[in-house]
Amino acid sequence: MPQTLSILWGRWFAAIAIALVGGALAPLTVWAQLSPAIRDPFLSDPELTEPRDPLLPDLPVERRLSPLEKSALRDELDGLAAEAEQRYLEGQTDLAFAIWIREVRLRRILGYEAEIAALQRVGLRAWENSRADEVQLITLRLRQIQADLLAADPLDIELLEEIAAAFEILRDIDSAIAVYETLIVRAAQTNDRAERQRLLENLASLQQNWFRFPEAGKTYQTLLTSLGSNRDPIKEVEYLRGAIRNFQDAGDLRTAINYQQRLVRLYEETLQPRLIPPLTLAIARNYRNLDDLSQAQTFYMTTYSTALAQRQTDVASDALQDLADIYEALGRSEDVLYLYEQRLAVERLSYNGYGLMQTFDDLGQFYEAQGEPDTAIAAYKEALILADHLDHREAYFTLRLQQLLLNQGRLTLPPLEQHQASRVRALQKPEPWKGNSRIP
């Protein structure tokens, strides 16, 4: 390559490096603030614009590189990427990113697949290091590629999904979602139902992973609708669970309940009864959180009976405890005591020592709140026996009992004089020792 072109390239590369170093410490800015001196050279075609990079061969006429020349360039760029990585590990971050930007620009010559992979790799580094200018450059180039790919016929779906993945790496979730929405529209236009369903699943996963819960819930609604009359129980369960999970996380409990009840019916139709009690317990808790106590009580009782019939004692016990909390808040003490008796019976049925211990603890606290210390003491004693057997929480129950007994005057502390009389005598002056002999 002629010396003048090499000098021009060196000056341009130095300008880019200086500009990026200066911008690295600045906060993320809007696109309009990115200097054209940085933006335009990076977005230009490296094969056809000047100054020409020294890694490119000196050609007598303007033309694209041959396959052999591209293969040689690929090796050179791999070396450039390795050099940037080494500089980065040595702490020369600014120089490393200047080299990476140069490498990414030249990868364009090798085709979209190679370029997008490089944009993803360098984009991740740029985002991790809060490199505002590099993130903007990479985003702008991704949008150029996206526009080119969308203009092509047929669409390269795989590359467009890689574009979406690159946007996700840069935390530009709106752009990633927009890619999928465009692809979904195209799939619908071509009546490719399988492809549309796959893209919707990917979109729902993307939205959910980035906490777009209302949007993810709606995408699962669309997926459920897409099943139509050709029911696929496995897919239907998957989409119902996705809708429930996302509407629940979004705080839309009414909609979550609707899909939970629909899932209960599906489990009944597909003869999966063991999956129903945990689901009806979740429905009961949603109604409770909505202050719809009538519906909550109905579903708690349904959960208890069905769980007990299937010996799902943990679910039955949880339903009883939640229901007891409701009745206690309503001042229905007799109902609370009845539910605790049932809960004790359930825990005994399953030989659950820890569950029994916790139930006696809850029962003791209930009696304390009711002003019945004797009955509370009896409950705590039962809990202490179990705690001692399980070697778990003995100190807690001992303290509970001591406090109650002390309050009743049934546990007395020795008077201060007795403590003073029983004290160990004061320490005398220590006797000196040397080796194994006491010094007289």
Short mmCIF file of C-alpha atoms in Angstrom, two decimals:
data_model
loop_
_atom_site.label_atom_id
_atom_site.label_comp_id
_atom_site.label_asym_id
_atom_site.label_seq_id
_atom_site.Cartn_x
_atom_site.Cartn_y
_atom_site.Cartn_z
CA MET A 1 0.00 0.00 0.00
CA PRO A 2 1.37 3.45 -0.80
CA GLN A 3 2.89 5.30 2.12
CA THR A 4 0.41 8.21 1.85
CA LEU A 5 -2.57 5.93 2.34
CA SER A 6 -0.91 4.28 5.33
CA ILE A 7 -0.33 7.71 6.88
CA LEU A 8 -3.93 8.73 6.23
CA TRP A 9 -5.17 5.54 7.83
CA GLY A 10 -2.90 6.05 10.83
CA ARG A 11 -4.22 9.56 11.36
CA TRP A 12 -7.83 8.43 11.07
CA PHE A 13 -7.30 5.51 13.45
CA ALA A 14 -5.55 7.79 15.95
CA ALA A 15 -8.44 10.25 15.77
CA ILE A 16 -10.94 7.48 16.44
CA ALA A 17 -8.89 6.18 19.37
CA ILE A 18 -8.55 9.65 20.92
CA ALA A 19 -12.24 10.41 20.47
CA LEU A 20 -13.30 7.10 22.01
CA VAL A 21 -10.92 7.51 24.93
CA GLY A 22 -12.37 10.94 25.60
CA GLY A 23 -15.94 9.66 25.39
CA ALA A 24 -15.36 6.63 27.58
CA LEU A 25 -15.73 8.62 30.77
CA ALA A 26 -18.82 10.52 29.64
CA PRO A 27 -22.35 9.34 30.50
CA LEU A 28 -24.45 7.57 27.89
CA THR A 29 -25.65 10.19 25.41
CA VAL A 30 -28.34 10.37 22.77
CA TRP A 31 -27.51 9.35 19.23
CA ALA A 32 -27.36 12.92 17.93
CA GLN A 33 -24.45 13.69 20.23
CA LEU A 34 -22.21 11.02 18.73
CA SER A 35 -19.61 12.87 16.70
CA PRO A 36 -19.76 12.36 12.91
CA ALA A 37 -15.97 12.03 13.03
CA ILE A 38 -16.49 8.80 14.97
CA ARG A 39 -19.79 7.63 13.50
CA ASP A 40 -19.31 8.09 9.75
CA PRO A 41 -15.95 6.30 9.29
CA PHE A 42 -17.14 3.33 11.36
CA LEU A 43 -20.36 2.95 9.37
CA SER A 44 -18.64 3.34 6.01
CA ASP A 45 -17.81 0.33 3.84
CA PRO A 46 -14.18 -0.61 4.67
CA GLU A 47 -13.62 -2.15 1.23
CA LEU A 48 -14.57 0.90 -0.79
CA THR A 49 -13.76 3.97 1.32
CA GLU A 50 -10.56 5.79 2.14
CA PRO A 51 -8.35 5.76 4.07
CA ARG A 52 -7.96 2.06 3.45
CA ASP A 53 -7.00 -0.12 6.41
CA PRO A 54 -3.42 -1.49 6.25
CA LEU A 55 -4.76 -5.02 6.79
CA LEU A 56 -6.49 -4.90 3.41
CA PRO A 57 -4.48 -5.84 0.31
CA ASP A 58 -3.32 -3.10 -2.08
CA LEU A 59 -5.44 -3.59 -5.22
CA PRO A 60 -4.68 -2.06 -8.63
CA VAL A 61 -8.42 -1.58 -9.28
CA GLU A 62 -11.39 -1.07 -6.99
CA ARG A 63 -13.03 -4.44 -6.34
CA ARG A 64 -14.29 -6.71 -3.62
CA LEU A 65 -11.91 -9.15 -1.96
CA SER A 66 -11.64 -12.66 -3.34
CA PRO A 67 -12.45 -15.72 -1.16
CA LEU A 68 -8.73 -16.35 -0.67
CA GLU A 69 -8.13 -12.75 0.36
CA LYS A 70 -11.06 -12.92 2.76
CA SER A 71 -9.62 -16.07 4.34
CA ALA A 72 -6.30 -14.28 4.91
CA LEU A 73 -8.16 -11.27 6.35
CA ARG A 74 -10.08 -13.53 8.72
CA ASP A 75 -6.80 -14.80 10.16
CA GLU A 76 -5.52 -11.23 10.51
CA LEU A 77 -8.69 -10.16 12.31
CA ASP A 78 -8.50 -13.11 14.69
CA GLY A 79 -5.02 -11.90 15.58
CA LEU A 80 -6.32 -8.36 16.02
CA ALA A 81 -9.06 -9.58 18.34
CA ALA A 82 -6.50 -11.53 20.38
CA GLU A 83 -4.32 -8.42 20.64
CA ALA A 84 -7.29 -6.36 21.87
CA GLU A 85 -8.08 -9.02 24.46
CA GLN A 86 -4.48 -9.01 25.68
CA ARG A 87 -4.47 -5.21 25.96
CA TYR A 88 -7.74 -5.40 27.88
CA LEU A 89 -6.34 -7.94 30.34
CA GLU A 90 -3.28 -5.73 30.84
CA GLY A 91 -5.54 -2.85 31.84
CA GLN A 92 -5.11 -0.86 28.61
CA THR A 93 -8.86 -0.59 28.21
CA ASP A 94 -8.98 2.43 25.90
CA LEU A 95 -6.46 0.96 23.47
CA ALA A 96 -8.23 -2.42 23.59
CA PHE A 97 -11.56 -0.88 22.56
CA ALA A 98 -9.96 1.15 19.79
CA ILE A 99 -8.54 -2.10 18.36
CA TRP A 100 -11.85 -3.91 18.82
CA ILE A 101 -13.74 -1.19 16.96
CA ARG A 102 -11.28 -1.46 14.10
CA GLU A 103 -11.67 -5.25 14.06
CA VAL A 104 -15.47 -5.10 14.11
CA ARG A 105 -15.54 -2.65 11.21
CA LEU A 106 -13.34 -4.92 9.09
CA ARG A 107 -15.42 -8.03 9.96
CA ARG A 108 -18.11 -6.49 7.78
CA ILE A 109 -16.12 -7.66 4.73
CA LEU A 110 -16.57 -11.30 5.82
CA GLY A 111 -20.36 -11.17 5.75
CA TYR A 112 -23.21 -10.57 8.16
CA GLU A 113 -22.75 -13.76 10.16
CA ALA A 114 -19.13 -13.01 11.08
CA GLU A 115 -19.86 -9.34 11.66
CA ILE A 116 -22.87 -9.92 13.93
CA ALA A 117 -20.90 -12.41 16.03
CA ALA A 118 -18.15 -9.79 16.46
CA LEU A 119 -20.71 -7.10 17.29
CA GLN A 120 -22.17 -9.32 19.99
CA ARG A 121 -18.75 -10.13 21.47
CA VAL A 122 -17.46 -6.57 21.52
CA GLY A 123 -20.88 -5.17 22.42
CA LEU A 124 -20.92 -7.23 25.61
CA ARG A 125 -17.49 -5.88 26.59
CA ALA A 126 -18.59 -2.33 25.80
CA TRP A 127 -21.75 -2.59 27.88
CA GLU A 128 -19.91 -4.20 30.82
CA ASN A 129 -17.42 -1.32 30.80
CA SER A 130 -20.01 1.46 30.30
CA ARG A 131 -18.41 2.49 26.99
CA ALA A 132 -21.12 4.85 25.73
CA ASP A 133 -19.62 5.66 22.31
CA GLU A 134 -18.81 2.06 21.44
CA VAL A 135 -22.30 0.93 22.50
CA GLN A 136 -23.84 3.58 20.25
CA LEU A 137 -21.61 2.69 17.29
CA ILE A 138 -22.48 -0.98 17.59
CA THR A 139 -26.20 -0.22 17.98
CA LEU A 140 -26.19 1.98 14.87
CA ARG A 141 -24.48 -0.71 12.82
CA LEU A 142 -26.93 -3.34 14.09
CA ARG A 143 -29.81 -1.18 12.92
CA GLN A 144 -28.20 -0.83 9.48
CA ILE A 145 -27.88 -4.60 9.21
CA GLN A 146 -31.44 -5.08 10.47
CA ALA A 147 -32.77 -2.75 7.78
CA ASP A 148 -30.80 -4.60 5.08
CA LEU A 149 -32.01 -8.00 6.24
CA LEU A 150 -35.64 -6.90 6.43
CA ALA A 151 -35.41 -5.58 2.89
CA ALA A 152 -34.19 -8.94 1.60
CA ASP A 153 -36.47 -11.58 0.11
CA PRO A 154 -36.61 -14.17 1.53
CA LEU A 155 -35.91 -13.09 5.09
CA ASP A 156 -32.93 -14.60 6.87
CA ILE A 157 -34.77 -15.37 10.11
CA GLU A 158 -31.73 -16.85 11.81
CA LEU A 159 -29.62 -13.73 11.28
CA LEU A 160 -32.46 -11.46 12.37
CA GLU A 161 -32.78 -13.41 15.60
CA GLU A 162 -29.04 -12.94 16.08
CA ILE A 163 -29.64 -9.21 15.65
CA ALA A 164 -32.27 -9.42 18.41
CA ALA A 165 -29.76 -11.31 20.59
CA ALA A 166 -27.20 -8.55 19.98
CA PHE A 167 -29.70 -5.89 21.02
CA GLU A 168 -30.39 -7.91 24.16
CA ILE A 169 -26.68 -8.02 24.95
CA LEU A 170 -26.65 -4.22 24.74
CA ARG A 171 -29.73 -4.12 27.01
CA ASP A 172 -31.71 -2.49 24.22
CA ILE A 173 -34.69 -4.70 24.96
CA ASP A 174 -37.20 -2.57 23.09
CA SER A 175 -35.23 -3.02 19.85
CA ALA A 176 -34.90 -6.76 20.45
CA ILE A 177 -38.66 -7.03 21.00
CA ALA A 178 -39.31 -4.95 17.88
CA VAL A 179 -37.31 -7.44 15.79
CA TYR A 180 -39.45 -10.33 17.02
CA GLU A 181 -42.68 -8.40 16.52
CA THR A 182 -41.71 -7.69 12.91
CA LEU A 183 -40.86 -11.34 12.29
CA ILE A 184 -44.14 -12.45 13.87
CA VAL A 185 -46.10 -10.15 11.54
CA ARG A 186 -44.20 -11.53 8.52
CA ALA A 187 -44.87 -15.12 9.61
CA ALA A 188 -48.57 -14.34 9.94
CA GLN A 189 -48.62 -12.75 6.50
CA THR A 190 -47.14 -15.91 4.97
CA ASN A 191 -49.52 -18.09 7.03
CA ASP A 192 -46.55 -19.95 8.57
CA ARG A 193 -48.28 -20.96 11.81
CA ALA A 194 -45.44 -23.11 13.15
CA GLU A 195 -42.87 -20.35 12.64
CA ARG A 196 -45.19 -17.75 14.18
CA GLN A 197 -45.70 -19.96 17.23
CA ARG A 198 -41.94 -20.47 17.64
CA LEU A 199 -41.28 -16.74 17.39
CA LEU A 200 -44.04 -15.97 19.88
CA GLU A 201 -42.49 -18.43 22.34
CA ASN A 202 -39.10 -16.71 21.96
CA LEU A 203 -40.71 -13.30 22.40
CA ALA A 204 -42.53 -14.41 25.56
CA SER A 205 -39.27 -15.76 26.97
CA LEU A 206 -37.46 -12.51 26.16
CA GLN A 207 -40.16 -10.37 27.76
CA GLN A 208 -40.30 -12.55 30.85
CA ASN A 209 -36.51 -12.62 31.29
CA TRP A 210 -36.44 -8.83 31.25
CA PHE A 211 -39.34 -8.40 33.66
CA ARG A 212 -41.86 -7.25 31.06
CA PHE A 213 -44.48 -9.32 32.86
CA PRO A 214 -47.70 -7.73 31.51
CA GLU A 215 -46.38 -7.96 27.94
CA ALA A 216 -45.21 -11.55 28.45
CA GLY A 217 -48.62 -12.47 29.85
CA LYS A 218 -50.31 -11.05 26.76
CA THR A 219 -47.91 -12.95 24.49
CA TYR A 220 -48.86 -16.18 26.27
CA GLN A 221 -52.51 -15.23 25.74
CA THR A 222 -51.78 -14.96 22.02
CA LEU A 223 -50.07 -18.35 22.10
CA LEU A 224 -53.11 -19.91 23.76
CA THR A 225 -55.34 -18.39 21.10
CA SER A 226 -53.03 -19.68 18.37
CA LEU A 227 -53.70 -23.26 19.45
CA GLY A 228 -57.23 -22.95 18.10
CA SER A 229 -59.26 -26.12 17.83
CA ASN A 230 -56.17 -28.31 17.39
CA ARG A 231 -55.62 -28.73 21.11
CA ASP A 232 -52.15 -29.75 22.22
CA PRO A 233 -52.43 -30.46 25.98
CA ILE A 234 -48.66 -30.23 26.52
CA LYS A 235 -48.39 -26.83 24.82
CA GLU A 236 -51.60 -25.66 26.48
CA VAL A 237 -50.21 -26.46 29.93
CA GLU A 238 -46.95 -24.69 29.07
CA TYR A 239 -48.73 -21.55 27.86
CA LEU A 240 -51.20 -21.53 30.76
CA ARG A 241 -48.35 -21.75 33.25
CA GLY A 242 -46.56 -18.94 31.42
CA ALA A 243 -49.66 -16.74 31.51
CA ILE A 244 -50.24 -17.49 35.21
CA ARG A 245 -46.62 -16.81 36.14
CA ASN A 246 -46.44 -13.49 34.34
CA PHE A 247 -49.85 -12.11 35.31
CA GLN A 248 -49.06 -13.14 38.89
CA ASP A 249 -45.74 -11.27 38.80
CA ALA A 250 -47.46 -8.30 37.18
CA GLY A 251 -49.92 -8.16 40.10
CA ASP A 252 -52.91 -8.87 37.85
CA LEU A 253 -54.33 -11.50 40.20
CA ARG A 254 -57.81 -11.62 38.67
CA THR A 255 -56.42 -12.59 35.28
CA ALA A 256 -54.02 -15.04 36.93
CA ILE A 257 -56.96 -16.71 38.69
CA ASN A 258 -58.84 -17.09 35.41
CA TYR A 259 -55.93 -19.00 33.89
CA GLN A 260 -55.37 -21.01 37.09
CA GLN A 261 -58.96 -22.20 36.99
CA ARG A 262 -58.59 -23.04 33.32
CA LEU A 263 -55.49 -25.08 34.17
CA VAL A 264 -57.41 -26.90 36.91
CA ARG A 265 -60.02 -27.96 34.33
CA LEU A 266 -57.28 -29.12 31.98
CA TYR A 267 -55.70 -31.24 34.74
CA GLU A 268 -59.11 -32.78 35.40
CA GLU A 269 -59.58 -33.54 31.70
CA THR A 270 -56.12 -35.07 31.36
CA LEU A 271 -56.46 -37.08 34.59
CA GLN A 272 -53.67 -35.41 36.56
CA PRO A 273 -55.37 -35.00 39.95
CA ARG A 274 -52.17 -34.69 41.99
CA LEU A 275 -51.37 -31.38 40.29
CA ILE A 276 -54.66 -29.83 41.35
CA PRO A 277 -54.30 -29.23 45.15
CA PRO A 278 -51.19 -27.00 44.90
CA LEU A 279 -52.96 -25.03 42.16
CA THR A 280 -56.20 -24.55 44.11
CA LEU A 281 -54.07 -23.45 47.10
CA ALA A 282 -52.51 -20.78 44.86
CA ILE A 283 -56.00 -19.70 43.74
CA ALA A 284 -57.13 -19.44 47.38
CA ARG A 285 -54.12 -17.28 48.23
CA ASN A 286 -54.79 -15.00 45.27
CA TYR A 287 -58.38 -14.51 46.41
CA ARG A 288 -57.11 -13.83 49.92
CA ASN A 289 -54.71 -11.18 48.58
CA LEU A 290 -57.66 -9.64 46.77
CA ASP A 291 -59.60 -9.57 50.08
CA ASP A 292 -62.24 -11.84 48.57
CA LEU A 293 -62.38 -13.97 51.72
CA SER A 294 -65.52 -15.86 50.74
CA GLN A 295 -63.91 -17.27 47.59
CA ALA A 296 -60.63 -17.78 49.46
CA GLN A 297 -62.34 -19.91 52.15
CA THR A 298 -64.08 -21.99 49.48
CA PHE A 299 -60.83 -22.79 47.70
CA TYR A 300 -58.94 -23.42 50.96
CA MET A 301 -61.52 -25.99 52.01
CA THR A 302 -61.47 -27.56 48.54
CA THR A 303 -57.69 -27.72 48.69
CA TYR A 304 -57.74 -29.31 52.14
CA SER A 305 -60.17 -32.05 51.22
CA THR A 306 -58.57 -32.96 47.87
CA ALA A 307 -55.03 -32.79 49.25
CA LEU A 308 -55.92 -34.99 52.21
CA ALA A 309 -57.59 -37.52 49.93
CA GLN A 310 -54.33 -37.76 47.96
CA ARG A 311 -52.19 -37.73 51.13
CA GLN A 312 -50.55 -34.44 50.13
CA THR A 313 -50.34 -33.55 53.79
CA ASP A 314 -48.00 -30.59 53.29
CA VAL A 315 -50.54 -28.87 51.02
CA ALA A 316 -53.42 -29.77 53.36
CA SER A 317 -51.52 -28.35 56.34
CA ASP A 318 -50.75 -25.10 54.49
CA ALA A 319 -54.42 -24.70 53.58
CA LEU A 320 -55.46 -25.20 57.21
CA GLN A 321 -52.89 -22.70 58.48
CA ASP A 322 -53.91 -20.03 55.97
CA LEU A 323 -57.56 -20.58 56.82
CA ALA A 324 -56.76 -20.37 60.54
CA ASP A 325 -55.03 -17.02 59.95
CA ILE A 326 -58.19 -15.73 58.23
CA TYR A 327 -60.48 -16.90 61.05
CA GLU A 328 -58.14 -15.49 63.69
CA ALA A 329 -58.23 -12.08 61.97
CA LEU A 330 -62.04 -12.34 61.97
CA GLY A 331 -62.10 -13.20 65.67
CA ARG A 332 -63.52 -16.69 65.13
CA SER A 333 -61.54 -18.37 67.91
CA GLU A 334 -63.50 -21.62 68.01
CA ASP A 335 -62.97 -22.15 64.30
CA VAL A 336 -59.26 -21.43 64.72
CA LEU A 337 -58.93 -24.06 67.45
CA TYR A 338 -60.81 -26.59 65.33
CA LEU A 339 -58.45 -25.95 62.40
CA TYR A 340 -55.37 -26.36 64.61
CA GLU A 341 -56.75 -29.70 65.83
CA GLN A 342 -57.20 -30.77 62.23
CA ARG A 343 -53.70 -29.60 61.41
CA LEU A 344 -52.26 -31.65 64.28
CA ALA A 345 -54.14 -34.68 62.96
CA VAL A 346 -52.75 -34.09 59.47
CA GLU A 347 -49.17 -33.82 60.74
CA ARG A 348 -49.57 -36.98 62.81
CA LEU A 349 -50.95 -38.76 59.76
CA SER A 350 -47.75 -37.96 57.87
CA TYR A 351 -45.44 -38.59 60.86
CA ASN A 352 -44.10 -35.08 60.35
CA GLY A 353 -42.31 -34.20 63.59
CA TYR A 354 -41.25 -30.78 62.35
CA GLY A 355 -44.79 -30.00 61.23
CA LEU A 356 -46.18 -31.07 64.62
CA MET A 357 -43.62 -28.93 66.43
CA GLN A 358 -44.50 -25.89 64.31
CA THR A 359 -48.22 -26.45 64.84
CA PHE A 360 -47.80 -26.60 68.62
CA ASP A 361 -45.72 -23.42 68.38
CA ASP A 362 -48.48 -21.66 66.41
CA LEU A 363 -51.07 -23.01 68.82
CA GLY A 364 -49.09 -21.76 71.82
CA GLN A 365 -48.82 -18.28 70.31
CA PHE A 366 -52.56 -18.30 69.62
CA TYR A 367 -53.35 -19.18 73.26
CA GLU A 368 -50.97 -16.49 74.45
CA ALA A 369 -52.78 -13.91 72.29
CA GLN A 370 -56.09 -15.17 73.74
CA GLY A 371 -54.83 -14.64 77.30
CA GLU A 372 -54.74 -18.36 78.15
CA PRO A 373 -51.20 -18.90 79.49
CA ASP A 374 -51.85 -22.34 80.99
CA THR A 375 -53.02 -23.75 77.67
CA ALA A 376 -50.14 -22.00 75.90
CA ILE A 377 -47.70 -23.60 78.34
CA ALA A 378 -49.17 -27.02 77.58
CA ALA A 379 -48.72 -26.43 73.83
CA TYR A 380 -45.15 -25.23 74.23
CA LYS A 381 -44.32 -28.26 76.40
CA GLU A 382 -45.50 -30.53 73.60
CA ALA A 383 -43.40 -28.54 71.16
CA LEU A 384 -40.36 -28.76 73.47
CA ILE A 385 -40.65 -32.55 73.67
CA LEU A 386 -40.59 -32.72 69.88
CA ALA A 387 -37.78 -30.14 69.65
CA ASP A 388 -35.66 -32.18 72.07
CA HIS A 389 -36.35 -35.34 70.07
CA LEU A 390 -35.47 -33.59 66.79
CA ASP A 391 -32.53 -31.69 68.34
CA HIS A 392 -33.96 -28.49 66.88
CA ARG A 393 -35.07 -25.17 68.48
CA GLU A 394 -34.92 -26.45 72.07
CA ALA A 395 -33.59 -23.11 73.34
CA TYR A 396 -36.46 -21.23 71.67
CA PHE A 397 -39.20 -23.29 73.32
CA THR A 398 -37.39 -23.34 76.66
CA LEU A 399 -37.27 -19.54 76.61
CA ARG A 400 -40.96 -19.35 75.69
CA LEU A 401 -41.88 -21.58 78.62
CA GLN A 402 -39.63 -19.80 81.10
CA GLN A 403 -41.10 -16.43 80.17
CA LEU A 404 -44.67 -17.63 80.65
CA LEU A 405 -43.87 -19.41 83.92
CA LEU A 406 -42.02 -16.36 85.20
CA ASN A 407 -44.95 -14.11 84.35
CA GLN A 408 -47.20 -16.43 86.38
CA GLY A 409 -44.82 -16.61 89.32
CA ARG A 410 -44.31 -20.31 88.76
CA LEU A 411 -40.64 -19.85 87.89
CA THR A 412 -38.62 -17.99 90.54
CA LEU A 413 -35.13 -16.56 90.35
CA PRO A 414 -32.80 -16.83 93.39
CA PRO A 415 -32.57 -13.55 95.34
CA LEU A 416 -29.55 -11.33 94.86
CA GLU A 417 -28.16 -12.19 98.30
CA GLN A 418 -28.17 -15.86 97.44
CA HIS A 419 -26.23 -15.15 94.28
CA GLN A 420 -23.70 -13.09 96.24
CA ALA A 421 -23.29 -15.80 98.88
CA SER A 422 -22.65 -18.45 96.32
CA ARG A 423 -20.09 -16.50 94.35
CA VAL A 424 -16.72 -18.05 93.66
CA ARG A 425 -14.09 -16.40 95.86
CA ALA A 426 -12.11 -13.57 94.33
CA LEU A 427 -9.00 -14.52 92.39
CA GLN A 428 -5.81 -14.40 94.42
CA LYS A 429 -2.53 -13.08 93.13
CA PRO A 430 -1.36 -15.62 90.56
CA GLU A 431 1.52 -17.80 91.61
CA PRO A 432 4.58 -17.45 89.35
CA TRP A 433 5.95 -20.53 87.60
CA LYS A 434 9.22 -21.11 85.86
CA GLY A 435 9.44 -24.20 83.72
CA ASN A 436 7.79 -26.95 85.74
CA SER A 437 8.61 -25.45 89.14
CA ARG A 438 6.72 -22.89 91.19
CA ILE A 439 8.85 -19.95 92.26
CA PRO A 440 8.78 -19.71 96.09
#
